[in-house]
Coordinates of C-alpha atoms in Angstrom, one line a residue:
X118 CA -118.9 14.4 3.4
X119 CA -116.9 12.0 1.3
X120 CA -116.2 9.3 3.8
X121 CA -119.7 8.1 4.4
X122 CA -120.2 7.8 0.6
X123 CA -116.9 6.0 0.2
X124 CA -117.7 3.6 3.1
X125 CA -121.1 2.7 1.6
X126 CA -119.7 2.3 -1.9
X127 CA -116.9 0.0 -0.7
X128 CA -119.3 -2.1 1.3
X129 CA -121.8 -2.4 -1.5
X130 CA -119.4 -3.1 -4.3
X131 CA -117.3 -5.6 -2.4
X132 CA -120.5 -7.4 -1.3
X133 CA -121.7 -7.5 -4.9
X134 CA -118.4 -9.2 -5.9
X135 CA -118.3 -11.5 -2.9
X136 CA -115.1 -10.0 -1.7
X137 CA -113.7 -10.5 1.9
X138 CA -113.8 -6.8 2.7
X139 CA -115.2 -4.9 5.6
X140 CA -115.1 -1.1 5.7
X141 CA -115.5 1.6 8.3
X142 CA -114.8 5.3 8.2
X143 CA -113.3 7.5 10.8
X144 CA -112.8 11.2 10.5
X145 CA -109.7 13.2 11.3
X146 CA -111.9 16.2 12.1
X147 CA -115.1 14.3 12.8
X148 CA -117.3 15.2 15.8
X149 CA -118.5 11.9 17.2
X150 CA -122.1 11.2 16.3
X151 CA -122.5 13.8 13.5
X152 CA -124.6 12.6 10.6
X153 CA -123.7 12.7 6.9
X154 CA -124.6 16.0 5.2
X155 CA -128.0 16.1 3.5
X156 CA -126.3 16.4 0.1
X157 CA -124.1 13.4 0.8
X158 CA -127.2 11.4 1.8
X159 CA -129.0 12.6 -1.5
X160 CA -126.0 11.7 -3.7
X161 CA -125.6 8.3 -2.1
X162 CA -129.3 7.6 -2.4
X163 CA -129.1 8.3 -6.1
X164 CA -126.6 5.5 -6.3
X165 CA -128.8 3.2 -4.4
X166 CA -127.0 3.6 -1.1
X167 CA -128.5 4.6 2.2
X168 CA -126.2 6.6 4.5
X169 CA -128.7 8.5 6.6
X170 CA -127.9 6.4 9.6
X171 CA -124.2 7.1 9.4
X172 CA -122.6 8.7 12.4
X173 CA -119.1 10.0 12.5
X174 CA -116.4 8.6 14.7
X175 CA -113.0 10.2 15.3
X176 CA -109.8 8.6 14.0
X177 CA -108.3 6.5 16.8
X178 CA -105.1 4.6 17.3
X179 CA -106.9 1.2 17.7
X180 CA -108.8 1.7 14.4
X181 CA -105.6 2.3 12.5
X182 CA -103.7 -0.6 14.1
X183 CA -106.4 -3.2 13.5
X184 CA -106.9 -2.2 9.8
X185 CA -105.2 -4.0 6.9
X186 CA -105.5 -1.0 4.7
X187 CA -106.2 2.7 5.3
X188 CA -107.6 4.8 2.5
X189 CA -107.7 8.5 2.9
X190 CA -109.6 10.6 0.5
X191 CA -106.9 13.4 0.7
X192 CA -103.3 13.6 1.5
X193 CA -103.9 15.4 4.8
X194 CA -106.0 12.4 6.0
X195 CA -103.1 10.1 5.4
X196 CA -100.8 12.5 7.2
X197 CA -103.1 12.6 10.2
X198 CA -103.2 8.7 10.2
X199 CA -99.4 8.7 10.3
X200 CA -99.3 11.3 13.1
X201 CA -101.4 8.8 15.1
X202 CA -99.6 5.6 14.1
X203 CA -96.4 6.3 12.1
X204 CA -95.7 2.7 11.4
X205 CA -99.0 2.5 9.4
X206 CA -97.2 4.0 6.4
X207 CA -97.0 0.7 4.4
X208 CA -100.8 0.4 4.5
X209 CA -101.9 4.0 4.2
X210 CA -102.7 5.5 0.9
X211 CA -105.0 8.0 -0.6
X212 CA -107.7 6.2 -2.6
X213 CA -106.4 7.7 -5.9
X214 CA -102.8 7.0 -5.1
X215 CA -103.5 3.3 -4.4
X216 CA -105.6 3.0 -7.6
X217 CA -102.7 4.5 -9.7
X218 CA -100.1 2.2 -8.0
X219 CA -102.2 -0.9 -8.5
X220 CA -102.7 -0.1 -12.2
X221 CA -98.9 0.1 -12.6
X222 CA -98.5 -3.4 -11.2
X223 CA -99.2 -6.6 -13.2
X224 CA -102.8 -7.5 -13.1
X225 CA -104.1 -9.3 -10.0
X226 CA -105.1 -12.9 -10.5
X227 CA -108.8 -13.4 -10.8
X228 CA -110.3 -14.5 -7.5
X229 CA -107.4 -13.3 -5.5
X230 CA -108.0 -13.8 -1.8
X231 CA -107.2 -11.6 1.2
X232 CA -103.6 -12.8 1.4
X233 CA -103.0 -12.0 -2.3
X234 CA -104.7 -8.6 -1.8
X235 CA -102.5 -7.8 1.1
X236 CA -99.4 -8.8 -0.9
X237 CA -100.5 -6.3 -3.6
X238 CA -100.8 -3.6 -1.0
X239 CA -97.2 -4.3 0.0
X240 CA -96.2 -4.2 -3.7
X241 CA -97.9 -0.9 -4.1
X242 CA -96.1 0.5 -1.1
X243 CA -92.7 -0.6 -2.5
X244 CA -93.6 0.8 -5.9
X245 CA -94.4 4.3 -4.5
X246 CA -91.0 4.4 -2.8
X247 CA -89.1 3.5 -6.0
X248 CA -87.9 5.7 -8.8
X249 CA -89.8 3.7 -11.4
X250 CA -93.2 4.2 -9.7
X251 CA -95.9 6.1 -11.5
X252 CA -96.5 9.8 -11.1
X253 CA -99.5 10.5 -8.9
X254 CA -100.9 13.6 -10.4
X255 CA -103.8 14.4 -8.1
X256 CA -104.1 12.0 -5.2
X257 CA -107.0 13.8 -3.5
X258 CA -110.8 13.4 -4.0
X259 CA -112.3 16.9 -4.1
X260 CA -114.1 17.9 -0.9
X261 CA -117.6 19.0 -1.7
X262 CA -118.5 20.4 1.8
X263 CA -120.7 23.4 1.4
X264 CA -121.3 22.8 -2.3
X265 CA -124.4 22.1 -4.3
X266 CA -125.7 18.5 -4.8
X267 CA -124.1 18.3 -8.3
X268 CA -120.6 18.5 -6.6
X269 CA -121.6 15.6 -4.2
X270 CA -122.7 13.6 -7.3
X271 CA -119.4 14.2 -9.0
X272 CA -117.5 13.2 -5.8
X273 CA -119.6 10.0 -5.5
X274 CA -118.9 9.1 -9.1
X275 CA -115.2 9.8 -8.7
X276 CA -115.0 7.7 -5.5
X277 CA -117.0 4.9 -7.1
X278 CA -114.9 4.6 -10.3
X279 CA -111.7 4.8 -8.3
X280 CA -112.9 2.2 -5.8
X281 CA -113.7 -0.1 -8.7
X282 CA -110.1 0.3 -9.9
X283 CA -108.8 -0.5 -6.4
X284 CA -111.0 -3.6 -6.1
X285 CA -109.9 -5.0 -9.5
X286 CA -106.3 -4.1 -8.6
X287 CA -106.5 -6.0 -5.3
X288 CA -108.8 -8.9 -6.1
X289 CA -108.7 -9.3 -9.9
X290 CA -111.4 -8.4 -12.5
X291 CA -114.1 -10.8 -11.4
X292 CA -116.7 -9.2 -13.6
X293 CA -114.6 -9.7 -16.7
X294 CA -113.9 -13.3 -15.7
X295 CA -117.7 -13.9 -15.3
X296 CA -118.4 -12.3 -18.7
X297 CA -115.8 -14.4 -20.3
X298 CA -117.1 -17.6 -18.7
X299 CA -120.7 -16.7 -19.8
X300 CA -119.6 -16.1 -23.4
X301 CA -117.8 -19.5 -23.4
X302 CA -121.0 -21.2 -22.3
X303 CA -123.0 -19.3 -24.9

């Protein structure tokens, strides 16, 4: 339910910012080919996203190995990734965990590139292992499966705002830089 929305949001928001990001989702419990739920489709559509063509694919070793960053929406997703590829720990976070860790780091330079973003992922991994790292209060995005549409809307909003934090934490605040440049011109 959450993963198709998160994938679509990440693709949309990174494209809007011109970021070098590609995204794909894979489910730990996914049945290959299953579509997104009707409430997930409706909540995504309300955000201007179309996910009705989404089809689930199961988590696989090769998907984990070729990814630069793995974002689970709950701790159990990260645990399942690490069961498949234990050495993926430095690049595997829950979405909310990574957002919190990136906020604890110095701000990313505006217009950071892929290399800088990957360095920030490594910094976040080191920070979570240290005693001076932030407390991650609730690292999971709520699972709305079986809930009413309003719960899917809440999840979509939660994922969207947290993804915005992650993108700024990895690539810098490009929107703020653009606003500042526009105000200097005006």
